[in-house]
């Protein structure tokens, strides 16, 4: 699969499989997901094997399921960020398909490892919106994302330029043990974004990979994102395809800007950990909602410098709103809930993000017209951060108030923050976004995984 002639056949077959992902309008709960894997194992004991790899922080068993017995190891991990549940469908669909399709197993000649949900505790805190995932208001009101140091994806060991992270979570330790044992040829960490288009991360290039990955969204009726990159430091391999974000590079960048990385403690990624085994890691980022602007390269009358300056000002405002709310609520809070810990962690993240954006404003290269996609994506990121983190702050306050342990002054803090959330929500909803069909999003992850598996096998055989 190294040129146009050789990619056409395999890629078309893979895209055909991606188009056959059955329609769905909801996400499975953790219990439903685990039950489906157990049903698959019970129905096909010769093909599906279960391995307990550890326990969550609340003591829930963590399992990996192996399908097939080929010489290569391919590992898919879902639930790495608990607000990103598209991968829950992906692991279930692909595991079921492999069990039912002997030809597919033979074509890839691998042992497939599936971790259905590596962070069940966090995922359960998002389940209130799993039945109505297209409702943006419900999504942000029920949103939960752990503090950076409590995210499985970003709590792998780190030792870089004098900065150290060793607060490895039990879930992360479980995944580390599995990676150490199976030494995967391919690791697919299943993520998704919120709005925009499809984009990818790879730890290294393979001949034909960029072109094949770029072809997948269009074949499924989805846009390839061409707006603001998630990180300006990620190497661009092609439109919508980036080199994997590296924690060490991010630390060096923050230090160069005069920022203190220890203010936002977190570790390295699963890709960085697996790299010791020569593993190729893939991330396919997917949007719940799309908009025609997300891949529009038309120049606007707004300068890119002004886009960055506005974003910096509004991120600083968000950081101040969160900081003030936490200061006012602090004396009245008795429970250090996950939503409170996350809010306390992300308030300084927003302050540092504002400073990092301001540092970019003075770069002469940014004195150019911004594209429609850049204006749109920067605006949507701001809407997302505002609603994510004020929404979580409200959940932290409501936990005390709903339990009847929050004193009266806490209600005033909640009322002020609730008004701000409602105003920001109305501003965000003024831009009408189009829900992406969930089955097509699952299809992107399925197709990208099969493409990279095929390319890796072709590389070895060459």
Short mmCIF file of C-alpha atoms in Angstrom, two decimals:
data_model
loop_
_atom_site.label_atom_id
_atom_site.label_comp_id
_atom_site.label_asym_id
_atom_site.label_seq_id
_atom_site.Cartn_x
_atom_site.Cartn_y
_atom_site.Cartn_z
CA UNK A 1 0.00 0.00 0.00
CA UNK A 2 2.70 2.45 -1.01
CA UNK A 3 1.30 4.18 -4.12
CA UNK A 4 -2.01 5.06 -5.71
CA UNK A 5 -2.28 1.77 -7.57
CA UNK A 6 -1.68 -0.39 -4.54
CA UNK A 7 -3.85 1.63 -2.14
CA UNK A 8 -7.02 1.65 -4.20
CA UNK A 9 -8.08 -1.94 -3.55
CA UNK A 10 -7.38 -2.22 0.20
CA UNK A 11 -8.54 1.31 0.97
CA UNK A 12 -11.82 0.87 -0.90
CA UNK A 13 -12.49 -2.36 0.98
CA UNK A 14 -11.73 -0.65 4.29
CA UNK A 15 -13.97 2.32 3.43
CA UNK A 16 -16.72 -0.11 2.51
CA UNK A 17 -16.46 -1.64 5.96
CA UNK A 18 -16.52 1.81 7.55
CA UNK A 19 -19.71 2.71 5.70
CA UNK A 20 -21.40 -0.40 7.10
CA UNK A 21 -21.15 0.67 10.74
CA UNK A 22 -24.80 0.50 11.86
CA UNK A 23 -26.63 3.75 12.68
CA UNK A 24 -26.67 4.84 16.31
CA UNK A 25 -27.84 7.94 18.16
CA UNK A 26 -26.58 7.24 21.69
CA UNK A 27 -23.47 6.12 23.55
CA UNK A 28 -23.30 2.98 25.68
CA UNK A 29 -22.92 3.34 29.41
CA UNK A 30 -19.96 1.64 31.04
CA UNK A 31 -22.19 -1.19 32.25
CA UNK A 32 -23.72 -1.68 28.79
CA UNK A 33 -20.29 -1.68 27.15
CA UNK A 34 -18.83 -4.23 29.55
CA UNK A 35 -21.93 -6.43 29.20
CA UNK A 36 -21.58 -6.43 25.40
CA UNK A 37 -17.95 -7.59 25.61
CA UNK A 38 -18.91 -10.29 28.09
CA UNK A 39 -21.68 -11.47 25.77
CA UNK A 40 -19.20 -11.60 22.90
CA UNK A 41 -16.78 -13.62 25.00
CA UNK A 42 -19.48 -16.02 26.14
CA UNK A 43 -20.69 -16.57 22.57
CA UNK A 44 -17.17 -17.08 21.13
CA UNK A 45 -14.92 -18.47 23.87
CA UNK A 46 -12.42 -19.83 21.36
CA UNK A 47 -11.89 -16.42 19.78
CA UNK A 48 -12.30 -13.93 22.64
CA UNK A 49 -10.12 -14.04 25.74
CA UNK A 50 -10.34 -11.77 28.78
CA UNK A 51 -7.48 -10.53 30.92
CA UNK A 52 -7.82 -8.43 34.07
CA UNK A 53 -5.16 -5.73 33.85
CA UNK A 54 -5.90 -3.74 37.01
CA UNK A 55 -8.47 -1.74 38.93
CA UNK A 56 -9.82 1.80 38.72
CA UNK A 57 -9.41 4.29 41.55
CA UNK A 58 -12.82 3.26 42.93
CA UNK A 59 -11.93 -0.44 42.66
CA UNK A 60 -13.73 -1.32 39.43
CA UNK A 61 -12.03 -4.18 37.54
CA UNK A 62 -10.27 -3.19 34.32
CA UNK A 63 -10.18 -5.82 31.58
CA UNK A 64 -8.57 -6.24 28.19
CA UNK A 65 -10.09 -8.57 25.59
CA UNK A 66 -7.98 -10.34 22.97
CA UNK A 67 -9.41 -11.42 19.61
CA UNK A 68 -7.42 -13.67 17.30
CA UNK A 69 -3.94 -15.11 17.72
CA UNK A 70 -1.81 -13.61 14.94
CA UNK A 71 1.85 -12.68 15.46
CA UNK A 72 1.31 -8.92 15.47
CA UNK A 73 -0.18 -7.08 18.46
CA UNK A 74 -2.70 -4.29 17.81
CA UNK A 75 -4.02 -2.43 20.87
CA UNK A 76 -7.09 -0.18 20.97
CA UNK A 77 -7.90 1.74 24.16
CA UNK A 78 -11.20 3.56 24.69
CA UNK A 79 -12.25 5.93 27.45
CA UNK A 80 -8.81 7.55 27.74
CA UNK A 81 -10.64 10.86 28.19
CA UNK A 82 -14.06 10.18 29.73
CA UNK A 83 -15.81 12.97 27.83
CA UNK A 84 -14.79 11.31 24.53
CA UNK A 85 -17.03 8.23 24.18
CA UNK A 86 -17.01 7.68 20.40
CA UNK A 87 -14.27 5.12 20.96
CA UNK A 88 -16.63 3.07 23.16
CA UNK A 89 -18.61 2.30 20.01
CA UNK A 90 -15.44 1.77 17.98
CA UNK A 91 -13.95 -0.95 20.18
CA UNK A 92 -17.29 -2.75 20.43
CA UNK A 93 -17.93 -2.60 16.69
CA UNK A 94 -14.45 -3.64 15.62
CA UNK A 95 -14.20 -6.47 18.15
CA UNK A 96 -17.58 -7.82 17.04
CA UNK A 97 -16.67 -7.50 13.36
CA UNK A 98 -13.39 -9.37 13.83
CA UNK A 99 -15.14 -12.19 15.64
CA UNK A 100 -17.71 -12.52 12.87
CA UNK A 101 -15.35 -12.07 9.91
CA UNK A 102 -12.69 -14.74 9.51
CA UNK A 103 -11.42 -13.12 6.31
CA UNK A 104 -10.75 -9.83 8.10
CA UNK A 105 -8.82 -11.63 10.83
CA UNK A 106 -6.75 -13.42 8.19
CA UNK A 107 -6.05 -10.22 6.25
CA UNK A 108 -4.55 -8.52 9.30
CA UNK A 109 -3.00 -11.64 10.89
CA UNK A 110 -2.80 -10.14 14.36
CA UNK A 111 -3.83 -10.49 17.95
CA UNK A 112 -6.21 -7.62 18.55
CA UNK A 113 -6.32 -6.25 22.10
CA UNK A 114 -9.27 -4.12 23.21
CA UNK A 115 -9.58 -2.13 26.43
CA UNK A 116 -13.29 -1.18 26.39
CA UNK A 117 -12.96 1.70 28.89
CA UNK A 118 -9.74 2.51 30.73
CA UNK A 119 -11.40 5.21 32.90
CA UNK A 120 -14.81 3.88 33.95
CA UNK A 121 -14.99 6.18 36.99
CA UNK A 122 -14.68 9.33 34.88
CA UNK A 123 -16.86 7.99 32.09
CA UNK A 124 -19.74 7.38 34.50
CA UNK A 125 -19.62 11.10 35.36
CA UNK A 126 -20.51 11.91 31.74
CA UNK A 127 -23.32 9.39 31.24
CA UNK A 128 -26.10 11.94 31.82
CA UNK A 129 -25.73 13.17 28.21
CA UNK A 130 -25.01 9.81 26.53
CA UNK A 131 -28.65 9.38 25.48
CA UNK A 132 -28.83 12.87 23.93
CA UNK A 133 -25.32 13.51 22.58
CA UNK A 134 -26.45 16.06 19.97
CA UNK A 135 -27.89 18.38 22.67
CA UNK A 136 -25.07 20.87 23.23
CA UNK A 137 -26.64 22.37 26.35
CA UNK A 138 -27.05 18.95 27.96
CA UNK A 139 -23.49 18.06 26.98
CA UNK A 140 -21.91 21.05 28.69
CA UNK A 141 -24.18 20.87 31.74
CA UNK A 142 -23.20 17.24 32.26
CA UNK A 143 -19.57 17.55 31.12
CA UNK A 144 -16.67 16.08 33.10
CA UNK A 145 -13.00 15.97 32.18
CA UNK A 146 -10.45 15.11 34.86
CA UNK A 147 -7.73 17.45 36.00
CA UNK A 148 -4.67 16.95 33.75
CA UNK A 149 -2.79 14.92 36.36
CA UNK A 150 -5.86 12.67 36.71
CA UNK A 151 -6.20 11.90 33.00
CA UNK A 152 -5.10 8.41 32.00
CA UNK A 153 -3.73 9.69 28.69
CA UNK A 154 -1.52 12.32 30.36
CA UNK A 155 -0.32 10.57 33.52
CA UNK A 156 2.44 8.34 32.17
CA UNK A 157 5.90 8.83 33.74
CA UNK A 158 7.82 11.90 32.64
CA UNK A 159 11.41 12.99 33.20
CA UNK A 160 12.35 15.92 30.99
CA UNK A 161 14.78 18.81 31.47
CA UNK A 162 14.46 18.67 35.25
CA UNK A 163 10.68 18.31 35.23
CA UNK A 164 9.39 15.11 36.76
CA UNK A 165 6.01 13.38 36.95
CA UNK A 166 5.50 10.08 38.77
CA UNK A 167 1.91 10.37 40.08
CA UNK A 168 0.90 7.45 37.89
CA UNK A 169 -2.77 6.52 38.24
CA UNK A 170 -3.89 2.92 38.86
CA UNK A 171 -5.57 2.94 35.44
CA UNK A 172 -2.39 4.19 33.82
CA UNK A 173 -0.37 1.51 35.60
CA UNK A 174 -2.78 -1.10 34.25
CA UNK A 175 -2.29 0.15 30.70
CA UNK A 176 1.49 0.31 31.19
CA UNK A 177 1.53 -3.34 32.23
CA UNK A 178 -0.48 -4.32 29.17
CA UNK A 179 1.79 -2.35 26.83
CA UNK A 180 4.87 -3.90 28.47
CA UNK A 181 3.41 -7.36 28.00
CA UNK A 182 2.10 -7.24 24.43
CA UNK A 183 4.54 -4.63 22.99
CA UNK A 184 2.01 -3.47 20.41
CA UNK A 185 2.94 -2.86 16.82
CA UNK A 186 0.05 -0.38 16.70
CA UNK A 187 -1.51 1.55 19.57
CA UNK A 188 -4.77 3.37 18.87
CA UNK A 189 -5.75 5.73 21.66
CA UNK A 190 -9.39 6.54 20.92
CA UNK A 191 -10.11 10.24 21.29
CA UNK A 192 -12.55 12.76 19.92
CA UNK A 193 -13.02 16.51 19.94
CA UNK A 194 -16.25 18.51 19.96
CA UNK A 195 -16.71 20.63 16.86
CA UNK A 196 -14.93 21.16 13.55
CA UNK A 197 -13.56 18.44 11.30
CA UNK A 198 -11.58 15.21 11.47
CA UNK A 199 -7.85 15.31 12.14
CA UNK A 200 -5.18 12.79 13.14
CA UNK A 201 -1.92 12.34 15.03
CA UNK A 202 0.82 9.84 14.14
CA UNK A 203 4.08 9.11 15.95
CA UNK A 204 5.82 8.48 12.62
CA UNK A 205 5.06 8.56 8.93
CA UNK A 206 4.45 5.52 6.74
CA UNK A 207 4.36 5.69 2.93
CA UNK A 208 0.77 6.33 1.88
CA UNK A 209 -0.50 6.95 5.42
CA UNK A 210 -1.22 10.67 5.15
CA UNK A 211 -3.07 10.32 1.86
CA UNK A 212 -5.12 7.36 3.08
CA UNK A 213 -6.08 9.06 6.35
CA UNK A 214 -7.06 12.23 4.48
CA UNK A 215 -9.31 10.22 2.16
CA UNK A 216 -11.37 8.65 4.95
CA UNK A 217 -13.49 11.63 6.12
CA UNK A 218 -14.53 12.64 2.60
CA UNK A 219 -15.57 9.07 1.83
CA UNK A 220 -17.84 9.17 4.89
CA UNK A 221 -19.27 12.62 4.22
CA UNK A 222 -17.24 14.38 6.92
CA UNK A 223 -14.91 17.39 6.63
CA UNK A 224 -11.16 17.24 7.18
CA UNK A 225 -10.30 19.94 9.67
CA UNK A 226 -8.27 22.87 8.33
CA UNK A 227 -8.64 25.32 11.19
CA UNK A 228 -6.46 26.16 14.18
CA UNK A 229 -4.28 23.17 15.20
CA UNK A 230 -4.85 21.85 18.70
CA UNK A 231 -1.21 22.67 19.41
CA UNK A 232 0.93 25.06 17.33
CA UNK A 233 3.90 22.81 18.15
CA UNK A 234 2.55 19.65 16.47
CA UNK A 235 4.45 18.92 13.22
CA UNK A 236 2.20 19.19 10.17
CA UNK A 237 2.42 16.04 8.02
CA UNK A 238 -0.42 17.13 5.73
CA UNK A 239 -3.76 18.89 6.00
CA UNK A 240 -5.47 17.42 9.05
CA UNK A 241 -2.56 15.05 9.85
CA UNK A 242 -0.01 15.94 12.52
CA UNK A 243 2.94 14.47 14.30
CA UNK A 244 2.02 13.35 17.83
CA UNK A 245 2.01 16.04 20.52
CA UNK A 246 5.03 15.54 22.78
CA UNK A 247 5.01 16.55 26.45
CA UNK A 248 8.71 17.38 26.40
CA UNK A 249 8.27 19.79 23.49
CA UNK A 250 5.35 21.45 25.27
CA UNK A 251 7.44 21.86 28.43
CA UNK A 252 10.31 23.42 26.48
CA UNK A 253 7.85 25.82 24.83
CA UNK A 254 6.34 26.89 28.16
CA UNK A 255 9.78 27.47 29.68
CA UNK A 256 10.79 29.54 26.64
CA UNK A 257 7.72 31.72 27.23
CA UNK A 258 8.64 32.20 30.88
CA UNK A 259 5.78 29.97 32.10
CA UNK A 260 6.10 27.36 34.85
CA UNK A 261 5.05 23.85 33.68
CA UNK A 262 4.66 22.72 37.30
CA UNK A 263 1.65 25.04 37.65
CA UNK A 264 -0.27 22.49 35.57
CA UNK A 265 1.15 19.12 36.66
CA UNK A 266 0.70 16.25 34.23
CA UNK A 267 2.77 13.48 32.72
CA UNK A 268 3.51 11.97 29.36
CA UNK A 269 1.21 10.19 26.91
CA UNK A 270 0.51 6.56 26.10
CA UNK A 271 2.23 7.10 22.74
CA UNK A 272 5.41 8.29 24.44
CA UNK A 273 5.39 5.27 26.75
CA UNK A 274 4.82 2.76 23.94
CA UNK A 275 7.50 4.34 21.79
CA UNK A 276 10.15 2.31 23.66
CA UNK A 277 8.86 -0.76 21.81
CA UNK A 278 8.88 0.87 18.38
CA UNK A 279 5.08 1.12 18.51
CA UNK A 280 3.30 3.23 15.91
CA UNK A 281 0.62 5.25 17.71
CA UNK A 282 -2.46 6.71 16.05
CA UNK A 283 -5.07 9.16 17.27
CA UNK A 284 -8.12 10.03 15.17
CA UNK A 285 -9.83 13.15 16.53
CA UNK A 286 -13.51 13.45 15.63
CA UNK A 287 -16.20 16.15 16.00
CA UNK A 288 -19.65 15.71 17.52
CA UNK A 289 -20.71 18.76 15.52
CA UNK A 290 -19.50 20.16 12.20
CA UNK A 291 -19.81 23.47 10.36
CA UNK A 292 -19.07 24.47 6.75
CA UNK A 293 -16.40 26.88 8.01
CA UNK A 294 -14.15 24.19 9.46
CA UNK A 295 -12.36 23.50 6.16
CA UNK A 296 -12.89 26.88 4.46
CA UNK A 297 -9.52 28.40 3.48
CA UNK A 298 -11.04 31.67 2.23
CA UNK A 299 -9.21 34.71 3.59
CA UNK A 300 -11.19 37.04 5.86
CA UNK A 301 -10.77 40.75 6.59
CA UNK A 302 -9.65 39.89 10.15
CA UNK A 303 -5.94 39.48 10.78
CA UNK A 304 -4.71 36.25 12.32
CA UNK A 305 -2.90 38.43 14.89
CA UNK A 306 -6.26 39.89 15.97
CA UNK A 307 -7.84 36.43 16.19
CA UNK A 308 -5.08 35.34 18.58
CA UNK A 309 -5.28 38.57 20.59
CA UNK A 310 -9.05 38.24 21.05
CA UNK A 311 -8.68 34.61 22.04
CA UNK A 312 -6.02 35.51 24.59
CA UNK A 313 -8.19 38.22 26.16
CA UNK A 314 -11.19 35.94 26.46
CA UNK A 315 -9.18 33.03 27.86
CA UNK A 316 -7.79 35.39 30.49
CA UNK A 317 -11.34 36.47 31.29
CA UNK A 318 -12.39 32.83 31.68
CA UNK A 319 -9.45 32.14 33.96
CA UNK A 320 -10.44 35.10 36.12
CA UNK A 321 -14.11 34.03 36.30
CA UNK A 322 -13.10 30.56 37.45
CA UNK A 323 -10.51 31.86 39.90
CA UNK A 324 -12.98 34.34 41.44
CA UNK A 325 -15.70 31.70 41.75
CA UNK A 326 -13.34 29.25 43.44
CA UNK A 327 -12.10 31.92 45.84
CA UNK A 328 -15.65 32.88 46.80
CA UNK A 329 -16.84 29.30 47.13
CA UNK A 330 -13.74 27.90 48.80
CA UNK A 331 -14.63 28.63 52.47
CA UNK A 332 -18.00 26.93 52.00
CA UNK A 333 -16.93 23.72 50.25
CA UNK A 334 -16.54 20.50 52.20
CA UNK A 335 -16.20 17.85 49.45
CA UNK A 336 -13.20 17.73 47.11
CA UNK A 337 -15.16 16.06 44.32
CA UNK A 338 -13.68 15.16 40.91
CA UNK A 339 -15.49 18.12 39.34
CA UNK A 340 -14.04 20.48 41.96
CA UNK A 341 -10.51 19.10 41.52
CA UNK A 342 -10.86 19.51 37.76
CA UNK A 343 -12.10 23.10 38.06
CA UNK A 344 -9.26 23.97 40.43
CA UNK A 345 -6.78 22.51 37.93
CA UNK A 346 -8.19 24.08 34.77
CA UNK A 347 -8.49 27.64 36.13
CA UNK A 348 -4.69 28.15 35.99
CA UNK A 349 -4.57 26.24 32.69
CA UNK A 350 -6.76 28.95 31.15
CA UNK A 351 -4.53 31.67 32.57
CA UNK A 352 -1.43 30.01 31.11
CA UNK A 353 -3.21 29.41 27.79
CA UNK A 354 -3.98 33.13 27.59
CA UNK A 355 -0.33 34.00 28.22
CA UNK A 356 0.81 31.51 25.57
CA UNK A 357 -1.59 33.00 23.00
CA UNK A 358 -0.43 36.53 23.81
CA UNK A 359 3.15 35.46 23.18
CA UNK A 360 2.13 34.42 19.65
CA UNK A 361 0.49 37.76 18.88
CA UNK A 362 3.78 39.57 18.33
CA UNK A 363 5.13 37.04 15.83
CA UNK A 364 5.38 38.90 12.47
CA UNK A 365 4.31 35.70 10.68
CA UNK A 366 0.85 36.14 12.21
CA UNK A 367 0.31 39.54 10.60
CA UNK A 368 -1.75 38.09 7.76
CA UNK A 369 -5.43 37.56 6.95
CA UNK A 370 -7.00 34.76 8.97
CA UNK A 371 -8.91 32.12 7.05
CA UNK A 372 -12.59 31.44 7.66
CA UNK A 373 -11.59 28.11 9.22
CA UNK A 374 -9.13 29.75 11.61
CA UNK A 375 -11.65 32.34 12.80
CA UNK A 376 -14.30 29.67 13.28
CA UNK A 377 -12.11 27.12 15.08
CA UNK A 378 -10.60 29.67 17.47
CA UNK A 379 -14.07 30.94 18.32
CA UNK A 380 -15.40 27.44 18.91
CA UNK A 381 -12.45 26.51 21.13
CA UNK A 382 -13.26 29.51 23.28
CA UNK A 383 -16.94 28.53 23.50
CA UNK A 384 -15.90 25.01 24.45
CA UNK A 385 -13.49 26.04 27.20
CA UNK A 386 -15.95 28.51 28.69
CA UNK A 387 -18.77 26.00 28.87
CA UNK A 388 -16.69 22.98 29.82
CA UNK A 389 -15.08 24.53 32.84
CA UNK A 390 -17.91 26.74 34.13
CA UNK A 391 -20.18 23.71 33.66
CA UNK A 392 -17.91 21.58 35.81
CA UNK A 393 -17.64 24.33 38.41
CA UNK A 394 -21.44 24.44 38.63
CA UNK A 395 -21.53 20.67 39.09
CA UNK A 396 -19.05 20.98 41.95
CA UNK A 397 -21.21 23.61 43.67
CA UNK A 398 -24.43 21.69 43.00
CA UNK A 399 -22.96 18.57 44.62
CA UNK A 400 -22.86 20.45 47.93
CA UNK A 401 -26.11 22.32 47.50
CA UNK A 402 -28.13 19.31 46.31
CA UNK A 403 -26.87 17.27 49.26
CA UNK A 404 -28.02 19.99 51.65
CA UNK A 405 -24.57 20.72 53.06
CA UNK A 406 -23.89 23.96 51.18
CA UNK A 407 -24.43 27.11 53.26
CA UNK A 408 -26.45 30.05 51.98
CA UNK A 409 -23.46 32.13 50.72
CA UNK A 410 -22.64 29.27 48.35
CA UNK A 411 -25.97 29.77 46.65
CA UNK A 412 -25.02 33.33 45.74
CA UNK A 413 -21.77 32.09 44.17
CA UNK A 414 -23.71 29.49 42.25
CA UNK A 415 -26.26 32.04 41.03
CA UNK A 416 -23.59 34.39 39.67
CA UNK A 417 -21.68 31.60 37.94
CA UNK A 418 -24.92 30.13 36.59
CA UNK A 419 -25.81 33.47 34.99
CA UNK A 420 -22.39 33.61 33.36
CA UNK A 421 -22.74 30.05 32.06
CA UNK A 422 -26.17 30.82 30.61
CA UNK A 423 -24.87 33.93 28.84
CA UNK A 424 -21.91 32.04 27.36
CA UNK A 425 -24.18 29.16 26.36
CA UNK A 426 -26.52 31.52 24.49
CA UNK A 427 -23.52 33.04 22.70
CA UNK A 428 -22.27 29.59 21.68
CA UNK A 429 -25.67 28.36 20.52
CA UNK A 430 -26.05 31.40 18.27
CA UNK A 431 -23.76 29.54 15.85
CA UNK A 432 -25.74 26.60 14.53
CA UNK A 433 -23.60 23.48 14.34
CA UNK A 434 -24.61 20.30 12.53
CA UNK A 435 -24.48 17.01 14.48
CA UNK A 436 -22.25 14.48 12.74
CA UNK A 437 -23.77 10.98 12.34
CA UNK A 438 -22.21 8.92 15.12
CA UNK A 439 -21.83 5.85 12.92
CA UNK A 440 -19.73 7.86 10.45
CA UNK A 441 -17.47 9.04 13.26
CA UNK A 442 -17.05 5.46 14.42
CA UNK A 443 -16.36 4.56 10.79
CA UNK A 444 -13.45 7.01 10.68
CA UNK A 445 -11.77 5.35 13.66
CA UNK A 446 -12.44 1.87 12.28
CA UNK A 447 -11.08 2.78 8.84
CA UNK A 448 -8.03 4.62 10.22
CA UNK A 449 -7.16 1.64 12.42
CA UNK A 450 -7.48 -0.87 9.60
CA UNK A 451 -5.49 1.36 7.24
CA UNK A 452 -2.60 1.69 9.67
CA UNK A 453 -2.67 -2.02 10.44
CA UNK A 454 -2.48 -2.79 6.73
CA UNK A 455 0.33 -0.31 6.14
CA UNK A 456 2.35 -1.72 9.02
CA UNK A 457 1.98 -5.24 7.70
CA UNK A 458 2.96 -4.08 4.21
CA UNK A 459 6.03 -2.30 5.65
CA UNK A 460 7.20 -5.49 7.37
CA UNK A 461 6.68 -7.58 4.22
CA UNK A 462 8.50 -5.08 1.97
#
